[in-house]
Tab-separated table of C-alpha atoms and ligand atoms in Angstrom:
chain	number	residue	atom	x	y	z
A	1	UNK	CA	0.004	0.234	0.060
A	2	UNK	CA	2.591	2.026	0.520
A	3	UNK	CA	4.921	1.497	-2.258
A	4	UNK	CA	1.427	2.727	-4.627
A	5	UNK	CA	1.113	5.346	-2.021
A	6	UNK	CA	4.584	6.620	-2.810
A	7	UNK	CA	4.026	6.652	-6.423
A	8	UNK	CA	0.856	8.190	-6.994
A	9	UNK	CA	2.163	11.024	-4.505
A	10	UNK	CA	5.014	11.954	-6.710
A	11	UNK	CA	2.966	12.070	-10.066
A	12	UNK	CA	0.880	14.560	-7.684
A	13	UNK	CA	4.136	16.442	-7.487
A	14	UNK	CA	4.756	16.348	-11.074
A	15	UNK	CA	1.457	17.702	-11.559
A	16	UNK	CA	1.802	20.412	-9.831
A	17	UNK	CA	-0.272	19.914	-7.228
A	18	UNK	CA	1.601	19.862	-4.090
A	19	UNK	CA	4.930	20.633	-3.133
A	20	UNK	CA	4.634	24.312	-5.304
A	21	UNK	CA	4.634	26.323	-1.746
A	22	UNK	CA	7.504	28.117	-0.405
A	23	UNK	CA	9.573	26.278	2.165
A	24	UNK	CA	9.021	29.411	4.618
A	25	UNK	CA	4.903	29.547	4.185
A	26	UNK	CA	5.715	25.648	5.319
A	27	UNK	CA	7.268	26.079	8.438
A	28	UNK	CA	5.196	27.234	11.442
A	29	UNK	CA	6.771	27.976	14.276
A	30	UNK	CA	5.432	27.127	18.027
A	31	UNK	CA	5.492	30.278	19.806
A	32	UNK	CA	5.208	28.199	23.374
A	33	UNK	CA	6.541	31.232	25.670
A	34	UNK	CA	4.781	32.684	27.895
A	35	UNK	CA	5.406	36.425	28.053
A	36	UNK	CA	4.097	38.935	24.854
A	37	UNK	CA	7.857	40.335	24.857
A	38	UNK	CA	9.220	36.476	24.755
A	39	UNK	CA	6.714	36.054	22.067
A	40	UNK	CA	7.359	38.954	19.625
A	41	UNK	CA	11.020	38.754	20.303
A	42	UNK	CA	10.845	35.248	18.620
A	43	UNK	CA	8.793	37.207	15.443
A	44	UNK	CA	10.674	40.238	15.124
A	45	UNK	CA	14.298	38.135	15.128
A	46	UNK	CA	12.861	35.160	12.441
A	47	UNK	CA	11.487	37.594	10.287
A	48	UNK	CA	10.782	37.035	6.821
A	49	UNK	CA	12.471	33.419	7.058
A	50	UNK	CA	9.094	31.778	8.776
A	51	UNK	CA	5.224	33.226	8.210
A	52	UNK	CA	3.417	30.889	10.049
A	53	UNK	CA	2.953	31.096	13.941
A	54	UNK	CA	1.781	28.746	16.465
A	55	UNK	CA	-0.106	30.218	19.348
A	56	UNK	CA	-0.570	26.875	21.836
A	57	UNK	CA	-2.090	27.272	25.274
A	58	UNK	CA	0.853	28.928	27.009
A	59	UNK	CA	0.565	31.371	25.001
A	60	UNK	CA	-3.171	32.362	25.264
A	61	UNK	CA	-4.415	31.571	28.385
A	62	UNK	CA	-1.021	34.064	29.510
A	63	UNK	CA	-1.304	36.801	26.966
A	64	UNK	CA	-4.492	36.107	25.629
A	65	UNK	CA	-5.985	37.296	21.872
A	66	UNK	CA	-3.523	40.176	22.100
A	67	UNK	CA	-0.837	37.925	20.997
A	68	UNK	CA	-3.013	37.051	18.036
A	69	UNK	CA	-2.858	40.649	16.856
A	70	UNK	CA	0.518	41.244	17.160
A	71	UNK	CA	1.467	39.087	15.122
A	72	UNK	CA	-1.375	39.596	12.781
A	73	UNK	CA	-0.020	43.228	12.888
A	74	UNK	CA	3.629	42.167	11.371
A	75	UNK	CA	1.951	40.047	8.696
A	76	UNK	CA	2.085	37.144	10.193
A	77	UNK	CA	-0.415	34.016	10.373
A	78	UNK	CA	-1.867	32.691	13.782
A	79	UNK	CA	-2.556	29.429	13.662
A	80	UNK	CA	-4.177	29.566	17.431
A	81	UNK	CA	-3.855	25.686	18.476
A	82	UNK	CA	-6.233	25.383	21.772
A	83	UNK	CA	-7.098	22.019	21.152
A	84	UNK	CA	-10.368	21.930	21.881
A	85	UNK	CA	-12.063	18.915	23.412
A	86	UNK	CA	-15.592	19.723	24.524
A	87	UNK	CA	-19.169	19.288	23.973
A	88	UNK	CA	-20.816	20.258	20.142
A	89	UNK	CA	-22.721	22.558	21.732
A	90	UNK	CA	-19.431	24.459	23.997
A	91	UNK	CA	-16.586	23.560	21.182
A	92	UNK	CA	-19.324	25.455	18.290
A	93	UNK	CA	-19.459	28.275	20.404
A	94	UNK	CA	-15.794	28.917	21.172
A	95	UNK	CA	-15.344	28.467	17.475
A	96	UNK	CA	-17.623	31.410	17.003
A	97	UNK	CA	-15.577	33.078	19.638
A	98	UNK	CA	-12.683	32.702	18.375
A	99	UNK	CA	-12.990	33.240	14.311
A	100	UNK	CA	-13.438	37.001	15.352
A	101	UNK	CA	-9.288	36.770	15.595
A	102	UNK	CA	-9.051	35.188	12.605
A	103	UNK	CA	-6.464	32.794	12.793
A	104	UNK	CA	-5.238	31.215	9.535
A	105	UNK	CA	-5.438	27.326	11.304
A	106	UNK	CA	-7.770	26.065	14.361
A	107	UNK	CA	-7.291	22.912	15.551
A	108	UNK	CA	-9.104	20.534	17.892
A	109	UNK	CA	-9.387	17.500	19.439
A	110	UNK	CA	-10.590	14.903	16.518
A	111	UNK	CA	-11.551	11.940	19.465
A	112	UNK	CA	-14.357	14.996	20.742
A	113	UNK	CA	-16.306	12.550	18.203
A	114	UNK	CA	-18.103	12.664	15.396
A	115	UNK	CA	-20.637	15.581	16.511
A	116	UNK	CA	-18.448	17.989	17.969
A	117	UNK	CA	-16.414	18.648	15.144
A	118	UNK	CA	-19.334	18.380	12.740
A	119	UNK	CA	-20.692	21.419	15.370
A	120	UNK	CA	-17.420	23.052	15.276
A	121	UNK	CA	-17.395	23.307	11.502
A	122	UNK	CA	-21.418	24.496	11.021
A	123	UNK	CA	-19.905	27.240	13.624
A	124	UNK	CA	-17.231	28.268	11.781
A	125	UNK	CA	-19.229	28.246	7.834
A	126	UNK	CA	-21.801	30.332	9.455
A	127	UNK	CA	-19.304	33.110	10.895
A	128	UNK	CA	-17.670	33.145	7.362
A	129	UNK	CA	-21.175	33.657	5.938
A	130	UNK	CA	-22.479	36.422	8.738
A	131	UNK	CA	-19.107	38.088	8.075
A	132	UNK	CA	-17.988	37.559	4.637
A	133	UNK	CA	-14.046	36.598	6.138
A	134	UNK	CA	-12.580	32.997	5.231
A	135	UNK	CA	-13.585	30.718	8.247
A	136	UNK	CA	-10.485	29.303	9.797
A	137	UNK	CA	-9.117	26.830	8.384
A	138	UNK	CA	-10.212	24.171	10.839
A	139	UNK	CA	-7.296	20.872	11.504
A	140	UNK	CA	-7.847	17.957	14.819
A	141	UNK	CA	-5.152	16.095	16.980
A	142	UNK	CA	-5.273	12.834	16.419
A	143	UNK	CA	-3.091	11.419	18.485
A	144	UNK	CA	0.080	13.668	20.829
A	145	UNK	CA	2.732	12.362	19.058
A	146	UNK	CA	4.220	12.775	22.822
A	147	UNK	CA	1.876	9.662	23.341
A	148	UNK	CA	3.554	5.718	22.512
A	149	UNK	CA	2.070	2.614	22.615
A	150	UNK	CA	3.049	2.555	26.674
A	151	UNK	CA	0.765	5.282	26.910
A	152	UNK	CA	-2.225	4.587	24.818
A	153	UNK	CA	-2.713	1.171	26.079
A	154	UNK	CA	-2.544	3.198	29.179
A	155	UNK	CA	-4.981	5.349	28.551
A	156	UNK	CA	-7.244	2.210	27.853
A	157	UNK	CA	-7.344	2.596	24.160
A	158	UNK	CA	-6.506	-1.339	22.926
A	159	UNK	CA	-6.116	-0.854	18.966
A	160	UNK	CA	-2.669	0.083	17.633
A	161	UNK	CA	-1.926	3.632	17.245
A	162	UNK	CA	-1.366	3.911	14.260
A	163	UNK	CA	-4.878	2.593	13.351
A	164	UNK	CA	-6.982	5.237	15.771
A	165	UNK	CA	-4.925	8.151	14.130
A	166	UNK	CA	-6.337	6.644	10.985
A	167	UNK	CA	-9.384	6.200	11.485
A	168	UNK	CA	-9.762	9.600	13.107
A	169	UNK	CA	-8.485	11.418	9.993
A	170	UNK	CA	-10.905	9.232	7.504
A	171	UNK	CA	-13.055	10.672	10.973
A	172	UNK	CA	-12.430	13.742	10.332
A	173	UNK	CA	-12.093	14.327	6.417
A	174	UNK	CA	-16.316	12.761	6.517
A	175	UNK	CA	-16.918	15.115	8.773
A	176	UNK	CA	-15.449	18.465	5.946
A	177	UNK	CA	-12.414	19.210	8.694
A	178	UNK	CA	-9.787	21.003	6.071
A	179	UNK	CA	-6.957	17.921	7.704
A	180	UNK	CA	-5.129	16.641	10.662
A	181	UNK	CA	-2.367	17.448	12.570
A	182	UNK	CA	-0.599	14.499	13.258
A	183	UNK	CA	2.977	12.478	13.771
A	184	UNK	CA	5.098	12.151	10.853
A	185	UNK	CA	5.012	8.158	11.330
A	186	UNK	CA	1.114	8.095	9.624
A	187	UNK	CA	1.232	10.587	7.213
A	188	UNK	CA	1.685	8.570	4.236
A	189	UNK	CA	-0.930	6.511	4.947
A	190	UNK	CA	-3.056	9.507	5.798
A	191	UNK	CA	-2.179	11.224	2.787
A	192	UNK	CA	-3.215	7.654	1.153
A	193	UNK	CA	-6.225	7.300	2.340
A	194	UNK	CA	-7.974	10.690	2.822
A	195	UNK	CA	-7.021	12.096	-0.288
A	196	UNK	CA	-4.147	15.426	-1.700
A	197	UNK	CA	-5.863	18.025	-0.888
A	198	UNK	CA	-6.715	17.730	2.772
A	199	UNK	CA	-3.806	19.146	4.891
A	200	UNK	CA	-1.663	16.682	7.228
A	201	UNK	CA	0.060	18.757	9.949
A	202	UNK	CA	3.256	17.396	11.418
A	203	UNK	CA	4.624	18.208	15.009
A	204	UNK	CA	7.638	15.384	16.169
A	205	UNK	CA	9.985	17.252	13.965
A	206	UNK	CA	13.497	17.220	14.947
A	207	UNK	CA	16.686	18.116	13.199
A	208	UNK	CA	18.487	16.126	15.281
A	209	UNK	CA	17.216	12.679	18.029
A	210	UNK	CA	19.150	14.197	20.658
A	211	UNK	CA	16.147	16.894	20.869
A	212	UNK	CA	14.212	14.213	20.628
A	213	UNK	CA	12.251	15.891	24.468
A	214	UNK	CA	9.268	14.231	25.109
A	215	UNK	CA	8.104	13.574	22.286
A	216	UNK	CA	7.838	9.704	21.174
A	217	UNK	CA	7.603	9.796	17.849
A	218	UNK	CA	10.033	11.966	15.634
A	219	UNK	CA	11.535	12.888	12.352
A	220	UNK	CA	13.811	15.304	9.779
A	221	UNK	CA	12.010	18.225	8.328
A	222	UNK	CA	12.643	16.745	5.317
A	223	UNK	CA	11.335	13.249	5.756
A	224	UNK	CA	8.554	14.496	6.600
A	225	UNK	CA	7.802	16.156	3.264
A	226	UNK	CA	8.752	13.034	1.675
A	227	UNK	CA	5.587	11.470	3.533
A	228	UNK	CA	2.973	13.714	2.273
A	229	UNK	CA	2.833	16.784	5.446
A	230	UNK	CA	2.177	19.467	3.922
A	231	UNK	CA	2.998	21.709	6.999
A	232	UNK	CA	5.997	21.098	9.685
A	233	UNK	CA	5.378	22.653	13.418
A	234	UNK	CA	8.945	23.257	14.981
A	235	UNK	CA	8.742	24.647	18.622
A	236	UNK	CA	11.300	24.142	21.056
A	237	UNK	CA	14.315	23.005	18.833
A	238	UNK	CA	14.376	27.368	17.103
A	239	UNK	CA	12.499	28.829	20.068
A	240	UNK	CA	14.658	27.418	23.055
A	241	UNK	CA	18.153	27.992	20.824
A	242	UNK	CA	20.476	30.434	21.497
A	243	UNK	CA	20.188	31.767	17.606
A	244	UNK	CA	17.441	31.344	15.736
A	245	UNK	CA	17.070	32.182	12.755
A	246	UNK	CA	20.549	29.527	12.380
A	247	UNK	CA	18.043	26.456	13.143
A	248	UNK	CA	15.695	27.842	11.150
A	249	UNK	CA	18.375	28.317	7.837
A	250	UNK	CA	18.562	24.449	8.574
A	251	UNK	CA	15.222	23.613	8.949
A	252	UNK	CA	14.310	25.103	5.881
A	253	UNK	CA	17.474	23.843	3.700
A	254	UNK	CA	16.765	20.447	4.900
A	255	UNK	CA	13.815	21.114	3.164
A	256	UNK	CA	14.354	21.806	0.708
A	257	UNK	CA	17.170	18.721	0.221
A	258	UNK	CA	13.358	16.327	0.816
A	259	UNK	CA	12.726	17.740	-2.941
A	260	UNK	CA	9.034	18.288	-2.541
B	1	LIG	O1	8.854	21.732	21.303
B	1	LIG	P1	8.283	20.660	19.842
B	1	LIG	O2	9.013	20.661	18.646
B	1	LIG	O3	8.404	19.783	20.468
B	1	LIG	O4	6.966	21.465	19.947
B	1	LIG	C1	5.758	21.481	19.158
B	1	LIG	C2	4.787	22.164	18.813
B	1	LIG	O5	3.250	20.927	18.730
B	1	LIG	C3	4.118	22.825	20.783
B	1	LIG	O6	3.350	23.058	20.238
B	1	LIG	C4	2.712	20.568	20.955
B	1	LIG	O7	2.118	21.303	21.915
B	1	LIG	C5	2.201	20.972	19.685
B	1	LIG	N1	2.089	19.395	19.261
B	1	LIG	C6	2.668	17.913	18.900
B	1	LIG	N2	2.165	17.040	18.920
B	1	LIG	C7	0.388	17.058	17.678
B	1	LIG	C8	0.076	18.643	17.839
B	1	LIG	C9	0.234	19.609	18.580
B	1	LIG	O8	3.745	18.267	19.180
B	1	LIG	N3	-0.128	15.904	18.065
């Protein structure tokens, strides 16, 4: 299955449907920092090298939505990673509230189930219809890249992580989500099942395995692109570096080397 998929994938790349984006438009830097000052320092120091910034729980709870305006004010695109997971009505109302901050992407947990996903996409589309503004792209978290097989069994899941990720991805596609956040290890199979237009965003990206930290399922930038990721999320290797620009340049080089 993987061999067939890989061939199909190469055909799509050659037809120009995929792989035409600039690498600077495919790297998302996770701004996992506690203060606006630190966040803005990172954005300013990376300048034109990066267009997307991921604002997660730490930044959003600590700084509020003002940080999104700061990012947008610098011509950058915010990726709002709040990993929503609640009853459908609560998630739908939250999506409506968050749409007004115009994030490029918004995340929610696929584990919230198909009714929650349906409610979320419905709310985003209603908001777009009422305001005539583009809605954020909705991405579902499948299984966190920090979760290993042992953790997965411990929580009570019986099918292997890979099978669960694939099942969740198909459910998300059927409910009309724009894509998923998943480990590079599962990206090729998701691509094969969900088609060329379904977005795959992969965290767990490391240039060197020694920087793995709490991530269990990691890959290099070029490996992630080769298996079909549209966007890569990188946090600590960039944000905690002495010279973040140098790390981003190495990541962009590695992305380029993938030929994708
Ligand atoms: O620092 P690091 O590169 O590991 O950051 C990865 C980022 O991606 C973190 O902000 C984390 O919350 C997020 N993420 C993840 N795994 C997922 C979904 C999101 O690591 N499955």
